[in-house]
mmCIF file of C-alpha atoms in Angstrom:
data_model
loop_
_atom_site.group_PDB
_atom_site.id
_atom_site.type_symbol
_atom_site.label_atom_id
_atom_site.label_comp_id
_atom_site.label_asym_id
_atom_site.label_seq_id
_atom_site.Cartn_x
_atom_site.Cartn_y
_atom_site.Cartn_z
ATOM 1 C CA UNK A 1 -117.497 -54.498 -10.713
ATOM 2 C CA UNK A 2 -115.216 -56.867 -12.682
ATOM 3 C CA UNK A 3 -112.664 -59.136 -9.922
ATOM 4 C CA UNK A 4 -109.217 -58.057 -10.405
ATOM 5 C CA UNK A 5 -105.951 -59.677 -9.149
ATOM 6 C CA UNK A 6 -103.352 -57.935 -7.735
ATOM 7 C CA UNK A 7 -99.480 -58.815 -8.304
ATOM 8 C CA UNK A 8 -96.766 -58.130 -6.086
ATOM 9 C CA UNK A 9 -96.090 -54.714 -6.039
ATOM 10 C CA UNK A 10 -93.865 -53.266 -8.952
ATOM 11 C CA UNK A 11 -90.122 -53.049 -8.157
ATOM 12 C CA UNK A 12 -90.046 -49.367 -8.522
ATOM 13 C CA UNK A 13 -92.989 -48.757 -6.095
ATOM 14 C CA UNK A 14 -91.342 -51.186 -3.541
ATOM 15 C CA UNK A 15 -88.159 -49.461 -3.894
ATOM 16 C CA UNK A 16 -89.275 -45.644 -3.170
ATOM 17 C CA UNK A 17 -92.214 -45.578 -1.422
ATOM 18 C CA UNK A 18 -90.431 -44.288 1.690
ATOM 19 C CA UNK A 19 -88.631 -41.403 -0.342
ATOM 20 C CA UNK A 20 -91.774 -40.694 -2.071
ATOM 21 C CA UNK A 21 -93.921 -40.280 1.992
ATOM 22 C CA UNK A 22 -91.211 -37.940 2.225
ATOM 23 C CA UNK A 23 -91.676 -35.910 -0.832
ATOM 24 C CA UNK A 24 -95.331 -35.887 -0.252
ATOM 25 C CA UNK A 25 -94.651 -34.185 3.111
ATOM 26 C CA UNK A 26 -92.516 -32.034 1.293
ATOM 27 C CA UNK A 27 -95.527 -30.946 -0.669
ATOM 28 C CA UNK A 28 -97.282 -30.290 2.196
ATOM 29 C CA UNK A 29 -94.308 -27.713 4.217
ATOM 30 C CA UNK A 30 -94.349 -26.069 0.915
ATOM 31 C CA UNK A 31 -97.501 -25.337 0.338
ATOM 32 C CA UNK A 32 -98.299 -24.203 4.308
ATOM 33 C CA UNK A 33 -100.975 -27.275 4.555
ATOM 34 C CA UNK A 34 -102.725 -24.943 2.259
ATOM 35 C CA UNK A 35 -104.221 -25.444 -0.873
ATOM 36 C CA UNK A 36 -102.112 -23.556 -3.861
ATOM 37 C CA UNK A 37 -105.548 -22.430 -5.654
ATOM 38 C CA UNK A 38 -107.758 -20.622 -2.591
ATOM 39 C CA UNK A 39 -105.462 -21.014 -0.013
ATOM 40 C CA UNK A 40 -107.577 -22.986 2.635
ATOM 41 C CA UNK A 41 -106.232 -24.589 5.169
ATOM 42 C CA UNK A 42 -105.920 -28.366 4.785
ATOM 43 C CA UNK A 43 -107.055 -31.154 7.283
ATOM 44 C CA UNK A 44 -104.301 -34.327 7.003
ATOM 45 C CA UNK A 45 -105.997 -36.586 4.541
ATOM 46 C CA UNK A 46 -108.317 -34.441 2.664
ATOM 47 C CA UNK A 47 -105.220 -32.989 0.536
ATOM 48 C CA UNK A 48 -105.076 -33.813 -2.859
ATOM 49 C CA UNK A 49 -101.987 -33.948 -5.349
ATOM 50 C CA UNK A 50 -102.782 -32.277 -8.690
ATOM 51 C CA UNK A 51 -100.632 -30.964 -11.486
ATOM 52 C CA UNK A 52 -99.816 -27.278 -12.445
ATOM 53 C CA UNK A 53 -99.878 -28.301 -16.242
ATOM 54 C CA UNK A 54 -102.096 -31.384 -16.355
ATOM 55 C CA UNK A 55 -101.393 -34.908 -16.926
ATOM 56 C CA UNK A 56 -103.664 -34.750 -20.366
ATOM 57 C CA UNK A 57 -101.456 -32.081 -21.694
ATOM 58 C CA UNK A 58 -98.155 -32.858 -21.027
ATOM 59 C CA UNK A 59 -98.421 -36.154 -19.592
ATOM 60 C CA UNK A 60 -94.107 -36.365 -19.817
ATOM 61 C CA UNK A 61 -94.526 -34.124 -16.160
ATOM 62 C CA UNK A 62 -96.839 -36.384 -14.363
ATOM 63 C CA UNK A 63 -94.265 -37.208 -11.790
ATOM 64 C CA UNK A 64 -92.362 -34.217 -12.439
ATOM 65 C CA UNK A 65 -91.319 -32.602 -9.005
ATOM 66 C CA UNK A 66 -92.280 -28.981 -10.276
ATOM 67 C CA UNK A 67 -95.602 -30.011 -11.421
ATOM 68 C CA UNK A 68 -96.950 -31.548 -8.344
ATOM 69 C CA UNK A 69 -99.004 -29.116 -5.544
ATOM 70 C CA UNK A 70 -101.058 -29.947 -3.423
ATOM 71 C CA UNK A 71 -105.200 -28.469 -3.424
ATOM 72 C CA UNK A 72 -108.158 -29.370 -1.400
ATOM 73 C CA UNK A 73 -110.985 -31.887 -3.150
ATOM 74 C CA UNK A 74 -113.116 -28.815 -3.690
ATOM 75 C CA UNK A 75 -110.339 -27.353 -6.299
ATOM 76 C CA UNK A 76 -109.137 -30.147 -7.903
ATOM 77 C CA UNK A 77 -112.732 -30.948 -8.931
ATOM 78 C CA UNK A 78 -114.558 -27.872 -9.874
ATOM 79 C CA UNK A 79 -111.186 -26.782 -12.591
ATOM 80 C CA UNK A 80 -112.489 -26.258 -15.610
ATOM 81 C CA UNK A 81 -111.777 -28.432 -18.346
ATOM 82 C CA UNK A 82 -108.078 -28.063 -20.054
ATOM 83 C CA UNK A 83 -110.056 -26.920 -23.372
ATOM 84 C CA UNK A 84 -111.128 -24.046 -21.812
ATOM 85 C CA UNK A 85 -108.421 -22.316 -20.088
ATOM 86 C CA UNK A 86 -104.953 -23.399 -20.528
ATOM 87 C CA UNK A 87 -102.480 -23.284 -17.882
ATOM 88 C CA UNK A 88 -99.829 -20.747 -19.428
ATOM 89 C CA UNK A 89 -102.732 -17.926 -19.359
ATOM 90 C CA UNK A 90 -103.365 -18.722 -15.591
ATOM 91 C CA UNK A 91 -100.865 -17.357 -12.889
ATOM 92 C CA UNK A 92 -98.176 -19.475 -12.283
ATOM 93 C CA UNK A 93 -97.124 -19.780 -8.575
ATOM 94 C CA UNK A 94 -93.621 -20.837 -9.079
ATOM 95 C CA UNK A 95 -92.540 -17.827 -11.121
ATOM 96 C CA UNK A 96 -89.996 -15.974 -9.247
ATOM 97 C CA UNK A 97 -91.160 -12.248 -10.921
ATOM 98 C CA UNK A 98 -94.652 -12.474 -11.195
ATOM 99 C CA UNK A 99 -96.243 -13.156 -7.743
ATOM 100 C CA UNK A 100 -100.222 -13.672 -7.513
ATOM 101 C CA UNK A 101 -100.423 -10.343 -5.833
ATOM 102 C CA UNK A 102 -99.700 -8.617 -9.674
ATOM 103 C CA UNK A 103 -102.972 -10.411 -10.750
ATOM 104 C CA UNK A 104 -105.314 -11.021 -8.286
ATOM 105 C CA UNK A 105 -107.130 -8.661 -5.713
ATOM 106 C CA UNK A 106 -109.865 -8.548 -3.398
ATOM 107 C CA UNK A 107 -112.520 -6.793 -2.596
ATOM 108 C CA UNK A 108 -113.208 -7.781 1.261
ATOM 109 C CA UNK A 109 -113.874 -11.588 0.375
ATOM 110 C CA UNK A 110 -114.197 -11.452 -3.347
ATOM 111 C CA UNK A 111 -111.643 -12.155 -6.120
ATOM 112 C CA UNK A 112 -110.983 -9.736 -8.810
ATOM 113 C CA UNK A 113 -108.375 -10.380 -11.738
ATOM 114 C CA UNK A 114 -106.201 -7.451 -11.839
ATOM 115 C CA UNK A 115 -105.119 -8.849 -15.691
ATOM 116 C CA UNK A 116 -105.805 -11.044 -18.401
ATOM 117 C CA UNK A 117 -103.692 -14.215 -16.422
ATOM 118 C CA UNK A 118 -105.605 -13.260 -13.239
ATOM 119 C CA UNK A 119 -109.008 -13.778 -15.257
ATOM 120 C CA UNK A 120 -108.073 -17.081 -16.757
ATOM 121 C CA UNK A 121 -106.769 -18.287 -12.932
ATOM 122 C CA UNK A 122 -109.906 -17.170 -11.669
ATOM 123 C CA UNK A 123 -111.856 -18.827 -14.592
ATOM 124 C CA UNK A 124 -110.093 -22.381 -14.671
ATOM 125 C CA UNK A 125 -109.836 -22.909 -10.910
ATOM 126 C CA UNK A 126 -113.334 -21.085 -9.951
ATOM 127 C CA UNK A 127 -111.604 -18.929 -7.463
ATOM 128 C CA UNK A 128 -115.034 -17.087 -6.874
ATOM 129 C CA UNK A 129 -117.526 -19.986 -6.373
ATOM 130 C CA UNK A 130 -120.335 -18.858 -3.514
ATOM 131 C CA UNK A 131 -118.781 -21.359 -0.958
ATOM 132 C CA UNK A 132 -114.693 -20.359 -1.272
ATOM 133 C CA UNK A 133 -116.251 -16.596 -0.905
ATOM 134 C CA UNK A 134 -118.022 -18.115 2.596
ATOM 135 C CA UNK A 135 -114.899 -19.028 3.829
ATOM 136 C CA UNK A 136 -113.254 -16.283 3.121
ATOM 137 C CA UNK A 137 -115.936 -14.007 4.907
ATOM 138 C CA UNK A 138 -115.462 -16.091 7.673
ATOM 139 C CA UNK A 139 -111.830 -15.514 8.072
ATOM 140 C CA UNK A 140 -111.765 -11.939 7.149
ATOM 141 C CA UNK A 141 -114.664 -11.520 9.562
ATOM 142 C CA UNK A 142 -112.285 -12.775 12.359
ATOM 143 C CA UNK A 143 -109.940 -10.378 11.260
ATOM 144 C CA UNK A 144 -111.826 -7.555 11.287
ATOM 145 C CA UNK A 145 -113.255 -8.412 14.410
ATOM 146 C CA UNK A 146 -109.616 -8.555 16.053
ATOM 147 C CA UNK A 147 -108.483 -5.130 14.253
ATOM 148 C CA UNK A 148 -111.713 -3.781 15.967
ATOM 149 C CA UNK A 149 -110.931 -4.881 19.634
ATOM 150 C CA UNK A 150 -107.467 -3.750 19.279
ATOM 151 C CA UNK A 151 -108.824 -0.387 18.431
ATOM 152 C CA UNK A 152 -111.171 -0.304 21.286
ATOM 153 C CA UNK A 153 -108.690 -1.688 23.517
ATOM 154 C CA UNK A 154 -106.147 1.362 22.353
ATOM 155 C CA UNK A 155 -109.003 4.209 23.150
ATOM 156 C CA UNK A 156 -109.802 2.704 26.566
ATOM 157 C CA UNK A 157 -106.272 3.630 27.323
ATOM 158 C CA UNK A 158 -106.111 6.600 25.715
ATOM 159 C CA UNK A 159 -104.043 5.886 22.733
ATOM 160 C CA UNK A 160 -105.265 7.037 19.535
ATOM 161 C CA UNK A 161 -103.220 4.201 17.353
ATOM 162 C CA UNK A 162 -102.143 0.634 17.647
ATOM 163 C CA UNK A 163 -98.881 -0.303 18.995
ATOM 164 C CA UNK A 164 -96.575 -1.963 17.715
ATOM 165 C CA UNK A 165 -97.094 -4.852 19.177
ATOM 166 C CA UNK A 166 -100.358 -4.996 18.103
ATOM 167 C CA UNK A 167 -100.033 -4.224 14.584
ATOM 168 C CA UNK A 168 -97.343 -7.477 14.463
ATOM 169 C CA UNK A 169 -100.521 -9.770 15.788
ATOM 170 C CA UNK A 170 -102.797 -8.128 13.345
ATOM 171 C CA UNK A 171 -99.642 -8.684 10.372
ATOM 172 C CA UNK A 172 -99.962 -12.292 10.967
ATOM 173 C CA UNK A 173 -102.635 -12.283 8.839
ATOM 174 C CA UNK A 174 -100.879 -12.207 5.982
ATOM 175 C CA UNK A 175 -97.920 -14.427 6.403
ATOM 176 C CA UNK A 176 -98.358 -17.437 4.035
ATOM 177 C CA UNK A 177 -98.709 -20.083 6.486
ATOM 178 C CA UNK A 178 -102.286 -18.647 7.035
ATOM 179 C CA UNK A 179 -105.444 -19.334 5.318
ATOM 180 C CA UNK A 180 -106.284 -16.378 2.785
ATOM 181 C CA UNK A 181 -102.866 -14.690 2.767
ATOM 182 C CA UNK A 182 -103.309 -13.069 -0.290
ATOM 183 C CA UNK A 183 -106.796 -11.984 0.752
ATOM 184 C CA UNK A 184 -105.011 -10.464 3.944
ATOM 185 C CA UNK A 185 -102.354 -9.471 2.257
ATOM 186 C CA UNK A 186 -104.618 -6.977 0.361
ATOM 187 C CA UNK A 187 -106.701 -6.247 3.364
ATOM 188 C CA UNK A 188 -103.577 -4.997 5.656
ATOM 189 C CA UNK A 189 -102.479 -2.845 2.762
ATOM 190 C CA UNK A 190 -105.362 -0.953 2.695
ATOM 191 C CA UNK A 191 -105.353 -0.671 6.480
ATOM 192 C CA UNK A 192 -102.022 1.014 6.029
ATOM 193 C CA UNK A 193 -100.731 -2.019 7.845
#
Protein backbone atom coordinates (compact mmCIF):
# COMPACT_ATOMS: atom_id res chain seq x y z
CA UNK A 1 0.00 0.00 0.00
CA UNK A 2 1.81 3.22 -1.02
CA UNK A 3 1.08 6.36 1.95
CA UNK A 4 -0.95 8.96 0.40
CA UNK A 5 -1.73 12.53 1.63
CA UNK A 6 -4.85 13.96 1.57
CA UNK A 7 -5.54 17.83 0.77
CA UNK A 8 -8.31 19.80 1.87
CA UNK A 9 -11.20 18.83 0.19
CA UNK A 10 -11.79 20.31 -3.42
CA UNK A 11 -13.93 23.49 -3.52
CA UNK A 12 -16.57 21.89 -5.57
CA UNK A 13 -16.99 18.86 -3.21
CA UNK A 14 -17.12 21.29 -0.17
CA UNK A 15 -19.60 23.35 -1.87
CA UNK A 16 -22.38 20.57 -2.81
CA UNK A 17 -22.06 17.83 -0.79
CA UNK A 18 -25.34 18.65 0.97
CA UNK A 19 -27.27 19.04 -2.46
CA UNK A 20 -25.62 16.03 -3.71
CA UNK A 21 -27.05 13.70 0.01
CA UNK A 22 -30.08 15.02 -1.38
CA UNK A 23 -29.90 13.86 -4.88
CA UNK A 24 -28.66 10.57 -3.72
CA UNK A 25 -31.92 10.20 -1.73
CA UNK A 26 -33.54 11.22 -4.70
CA UNK A 27 -32.12 8.16 -6.35
CA UNK A 28 -33.30 6.14 -3.85
CA UNK A 29 -37.51 7.48 -3.85
CA UNK A 30 -37.10 6.88 -7.47
CA UNK A 31 -36.03 3.78 -7.72
CA UNK A 32 -38.53 2.33 -4.67
CA UNK A 33 -35.20 1.35 -2.53
CA UNK A 34 -35.08 -1.14 -5.28
CA UNK A 35 -32.51 -2.06 -7.48
CA UNK A 36 -33.34 -0.88 -11.34
CA UNK A 37 -31.85 -4.35 -12.78
CA UNK A 38 -33.81 -7.31 -10.56
CA UNK A 39 -35.77 -5.24 -8.57
CA UNK A 40 -34.70 -6.36 -4.97
CA UNK A 41 -35.32 -4.58 -2.28
CA UNK A 42 -32.40 -2.56 -0.91
CA UNK A 43 -31.05 -2.43 2.76
CA UNK A 44 -29.67 1.48 3.49
CA UNK A 45 -26.02 1.15 2.72
CA UNK A 46 -25.73 -1.78 0.53
CA UNK A 47 -27.08 0.42 -2.56
CA UNK A 48 -24.82 1.12 -5.14
CA UNK A 49 -24.78 4.06 -7.80
CA UNK A 50 -24.05 2.78 -11.33
CA UNK A 51 -24.56 4.25 -14.75
CA UNK A 52 -27.22 3.34 -17.45
CA UNK A 53 -24.52 3.97 -20.25
CA UNK A 54 -21.20 3.42 -18.50
CA UNK A 55 -18.54 5.69 -17.48
CA UNK A 56 -15.99 3.80 -20.11
CA UNK A 57 -18.28 4.61 -22.91
CA UNK A 58 -19.42 7.86 -22.58
CA UNK A 59 -17.52 9.05 -19.76
CA UNK A 60 -19.07 12.99 -20.65
CA UNK A 61 -22.41 11.38 -18.45
CA UNK A 62 -20.62 10.26 -15.42
CA UNK A 63 -22.37 12.77 -13.28
CA UNK A 64 -25.11 13.13 -15.59
CA UNK A 65 -28.49 13.12 -13.56
CA UNK A 66 -30.19 10.69 -16.17
CA UNK A 67 -27.44 8.28 -16.07
CA UNK A 68 -27.24 7.61 -12.44
CA UNK A 69 -29.61 4.51 -10.78
CA UNK A 70 -29.17 2.95 -8.17
CA UNK A 71 -28.54 -1.40 -8.10
CA UNK A 72 -27.61 -3.73 -5.38
CA UNK A 73 -23.64 -4.99 -5.20
CA UNK A 74 -24.80 -8.25 -6.70
CA UNK A 75 -25.78 -6.31 -10.16
CA UNK A 76 -23.37 -3.87 -10.46
CA UNK A 77 -20.74 -6.64 -10.32
CA UNK A 78 -21.82 -9.61 -12.23
CA UNK A 79 -22.72 -6.97 -15.71
CA UNK A 80 -21.06 -8.19 -18.33
CA UNK A 81 -18.35 -6.41 -19.81
CA UNK A 82 -19.34 -3.20 -22.14
CA UNK A 83 -17.72 -5.29 -25.18
CA UNK A 84 -20.22 -7.64 -24.97
CA UNK A 85 -23.54 -6.13 -24.79
CA UNK A 86 -23.96 -2.53 -25.31
CA UNK A 87 -26.41 -0.54 -23.53
CA UNK A 88 -28.68 0.74 -26.54
CA UNK A 89 -29.62 -3.13 -27.25
CA UNK A 90 -30.63 -3.54 -23.51
CA UNK A 91 -34.07 -2.10 -22.27
CA UNK A 92 -33.90 1.22 -21.25
CA UNK A 93 -35.96 2.08 -18.10
CA UNK A 94 -36.39 5.71 -18.69
CA UNK A 95 -38.11 5.40 -22.06
CA UNK A 96 -41.52 6.71 -21.77
CA UNK A 97 -43.01 4.07 -24.74
CA UNK A 98 -41.23 1.09 -24.23
CA UNK A 99 -41.76 -0.21 -20.63
CA UNK A 100 -39.81 -3.52 -19.45
CA UNK A 101 -43.08 -5.31 -19.51
CA UNK A 102 -42.78 -5.24 -23.77
CA UNK A 103 -39.50 -7.27 -23.27
CA UNK A 104 -39.28 -9.21 -20.42
CA UNK A 105 -41.58 -12.04 -18.96
CA UNK A 106 -41.67 -14.65 -16.50
CA UNK A 107 -42.28 -17.86 -16.13
CA UNK A 108 -43.16 -18.24 -12.21
CA UNK A 109 -39.55 -17.04 -11.08
CA UNK A 110 -37.67 -17.17 -14.30
CA UNK A 111 -36.83 -14.43 -16.84
CA UNK A 112 -37.60 -14.79 -20.42
CA UNK A 113 -36.75 -12.02 -23.14
CA UNK A 114 -39.84 -11.42 -24.99
CA UNK A 115 -37.32 -9.60 -27.87
CA UNK A 116 -34.02 -9.06 -29.07
CA UNK A 117 -33.49 -5.84 -26.27
CA UNK A 118 -34.99 -8.16 -23.60
CA UNK A 119 -32.16 -10.83 -24.48
CA UNK A 120 -29.31 -8.40 -24.41
CA UNK A 121 -30.85 -6.91 -20.78
CA UNK A 122 -31.00 -10.28 -19.63
CA UNK A 123 -27.47 -11.08 -21.03
CA UNK A 124 -25.48 -7.89 -19.76
CA UNK A 125 -27.06 -7.63 -16.31
CA UNK A 126 -27.44 -11.63 -15.68
CA UNK A 127 -31.05 -11.22 -14.86
CA UNK A 128 -31.29 -15.14 -14.57
CA UNK A 129 -28.29 -16.05 -12.33
CA UNK A 130 -29.38 -19.22 -9.86
CA UNK A 131 -29.42 -16.85 -6.77
CA UNK A 132 -31.74 -13.66 -8.26
CA UNK A 133 -34.12 -16.78 -9.41
CA UNK A 134 -33.96 -17.86 -5.35
CA UNK A 135 -35.21 -14.74 -4.43
CA UNK A 136 -37.63 -14.49 -6.63
CA UNK A 137 -39.11 -18.02 -5.65
CA UNK A 138 -39.11 -16.80 -2.37
CA UNK A 139 -41.28 -13.86 -2.97
CA UNK A 140 -43.55 -15.39 -5.44
CA UNK A 141 -43.85 -18.29 -3.01
CA UNK A 142 -45.29 -15.76 -0.45
CA UNK A 143 -47.55 -14.72 -2.95
CA UNK A 144 -48.91 -17.68 -3.89
CA UNK A 145 -49.21 -18.74 -0.53
CA UNK A 146 -51.46 -15.54 0.29
CA UNK A 147 -53.63 -15.99 -3.08
CA UNK A 148 -54.15 -19.57 -1.63
CA UNK A 149 -55.47 -18.59 1.92
CA UNK A 150 -57.61 -16.01 0.44
CA UNK A 151 -59.16 -18.70 -1.61
CA UNK A 152 -59.66 -20.99 1.26
CA UNK A 153 -60.77 -18.28 3.37
CA UNK A 154 -63.57 -17.35 0.47
CA UNK A 155 -64.92 -21.23 0.36
CA UNK A 156 -65.14 -21.45 4.17
CA UNK A 157 -67.71 -18.78 3.74
CA UNK A 158 -69.23 -19.90 0.94
CA UNK A 159 -68.08 -17.57 -1.69
CA UNK A 160 -66.84 -19.00 -4.77
CA UNK A 161 -64.47 -15.77 -5.72
CA UNK A 162 -62.37 -13.20 -4.00
CA UNK A 163 -63.71 -9.95 -3.00
CA UNK A 164 -62.78 -7.07 -3.76
CA UNK A 165 -61.10 -6.29 -1.05
CA UNK A 166 -59.08 -9.06 -1.31
CA UNK A 167 -58.05 -8.93 -4.77
CA UNK A 168 -56.66 -5.04 -3.86
CA UNK A 169 -54.24 -6.89 -1.06
CA UNK A 170 -53.31 -9.52 -3.51
CA UNK A 171 -52.74 -6.30 -6.41
CA UNK A 172 -50.17 -4.97 -4.15
CA UNK A 173 -47.99 -7.22 -5.51
CA UNK A 174 -47.36 -5.54 -8.34
CA UNK A 175 -47.14 -1.92 -7.49
CA UNK A 176 -43.50 -0.80 -8.05
CA UNK A 177 -42.56 -0.04 -4.63
CA UNK A 178 -42.42 -3.90 -4.16
CA UNK A 179 -39.71 -6.29 -4.75
CA UNK A 180 -40.33 -8.25 -8.16
CA UNK A 181 -43.04 -5.98 -9.60
CA UNK A 182 -42.56 -6.94 -12.91
CA UNK A 183 -42.43 -10.59 -11.87
CA UNK A 184 -45.92 -9.89 -10.15
CA UNK A 185 -46.96 -7.89 -12.56
CA UNK A 186 -46.95 -10.93 -14.95
CA UNK A 187 -48.11 -13.28 -12.31
CA UNK A 188 -51.52 -11.21 -11.48
CA UNK A 189 -52.17 -11.06 -15.19
CA UNK A 190 -52.36 -14.48 -15.60
CA UNK A 191 -54.46 -14.81 -12.46
CA UNK A 192 -56.92 -12.60 -14.25
CA UNK A 193 -56.07 -10.17 -11.50
Amino acid sequence: MVPLRRDAAPTVLAENAARWAEEYHALRRMSHNKCFYCETRLAEGEEEVDHYVEVSARRDLAFAWDNLYLCCPACNSQKAPDAQVVNTDCVDPRSPTRPPSDHLGFADECIFPRDDRGRHTVRKYRLDRDALDLKRSRHLREFLTRHRDLLAHALCEGRNALTEREKDLLRRYRDPAMPFSLMMDNCLTDLGL
